[in-house]
Coordinates of C-alpha atoms in Angstrom, one line a residue:
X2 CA 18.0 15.7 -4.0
X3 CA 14.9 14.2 -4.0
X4 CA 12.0 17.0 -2.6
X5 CA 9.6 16.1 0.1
X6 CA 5.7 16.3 -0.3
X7 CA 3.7 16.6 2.5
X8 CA 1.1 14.1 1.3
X9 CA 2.5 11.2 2.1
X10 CA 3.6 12.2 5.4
X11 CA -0.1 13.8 5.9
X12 CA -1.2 10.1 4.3
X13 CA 1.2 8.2 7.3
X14 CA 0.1 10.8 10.3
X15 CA -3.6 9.4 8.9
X16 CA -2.5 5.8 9.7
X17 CA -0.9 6.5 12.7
X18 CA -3.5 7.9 14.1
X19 CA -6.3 5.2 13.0
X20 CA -4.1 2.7 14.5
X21 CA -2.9 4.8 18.1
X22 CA -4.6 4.3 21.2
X23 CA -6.3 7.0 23.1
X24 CA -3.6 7.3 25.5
X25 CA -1.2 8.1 22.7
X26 CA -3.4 10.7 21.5
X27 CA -4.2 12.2 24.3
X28 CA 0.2 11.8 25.1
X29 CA 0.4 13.6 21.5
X30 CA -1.6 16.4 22.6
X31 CA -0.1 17.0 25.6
X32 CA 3.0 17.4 23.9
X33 CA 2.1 19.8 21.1
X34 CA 0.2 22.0 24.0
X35 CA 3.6 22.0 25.9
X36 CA 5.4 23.0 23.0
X37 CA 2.7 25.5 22.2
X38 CA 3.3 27.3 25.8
X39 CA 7.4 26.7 25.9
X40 CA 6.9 29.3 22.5
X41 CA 4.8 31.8 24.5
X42 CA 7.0 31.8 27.1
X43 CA 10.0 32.6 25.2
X44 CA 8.0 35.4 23.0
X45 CA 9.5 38.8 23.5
X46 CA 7.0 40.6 25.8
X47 CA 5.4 43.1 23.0
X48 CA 4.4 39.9 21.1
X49 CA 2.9 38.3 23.6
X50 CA -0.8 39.6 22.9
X51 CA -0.9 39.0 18.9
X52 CA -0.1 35.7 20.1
X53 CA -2.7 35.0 22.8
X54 CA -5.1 36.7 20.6
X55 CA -4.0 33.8 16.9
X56 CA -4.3 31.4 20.0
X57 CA -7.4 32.5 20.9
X58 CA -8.9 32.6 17.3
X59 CA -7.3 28.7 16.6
X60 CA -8.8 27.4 19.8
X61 CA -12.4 28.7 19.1
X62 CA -12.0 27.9 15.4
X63 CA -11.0 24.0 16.2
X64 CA -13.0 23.8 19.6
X65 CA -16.5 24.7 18.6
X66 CA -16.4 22.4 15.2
X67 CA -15.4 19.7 17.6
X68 CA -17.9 20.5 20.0
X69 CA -20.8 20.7 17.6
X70 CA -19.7 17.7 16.5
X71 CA -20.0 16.0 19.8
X72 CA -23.5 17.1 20.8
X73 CA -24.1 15.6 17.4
X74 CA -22.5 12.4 18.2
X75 CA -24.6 12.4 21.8
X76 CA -27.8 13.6 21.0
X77 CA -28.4 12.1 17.3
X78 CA -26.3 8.7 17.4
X79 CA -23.0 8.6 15.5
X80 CA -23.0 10.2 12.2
X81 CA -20.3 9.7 9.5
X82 CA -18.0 12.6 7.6

């Protein structure tokens, strides 16, 4: 059986997104936050905290990158990668 690398599927989730619209991002998001609450409703009630507290820690760890990146983008004109 032939094994599956993630690189090309990392190389056509890439494309996809350089090609999708920002509806169909924004549709994508919405769906992975849904999933994302559907599994911290259905955690067992003593592991509900170590989750809210990774959550917590990946929200501020994407967020304020993002942010930065933003106030970059508005105050200095667009700058590359």
């Amino acid at each position: 059986m032939k094994s599956l690398s993630s690189r090309p599927l990392c190389k056509y989730g890439m494309e996809f997104v350089k090609r999708s619209s920002f509806e169909e991002l924004t549709l994508i998001k919405l769906c992975v936050c849904a999933a994302g609450m559907l599994l911290g409703a259905a955690a067992p009630k003593k592991a509900k905290k170590p989750l809210v507290f990774c959550s917590l820690v990946a929200f501020v760890a994407s967020a304020v990158p993002l942010v930065t990146r933003f106030f970059d983008f508005v105050i200095g004109g667009r700058t590359e990668k």
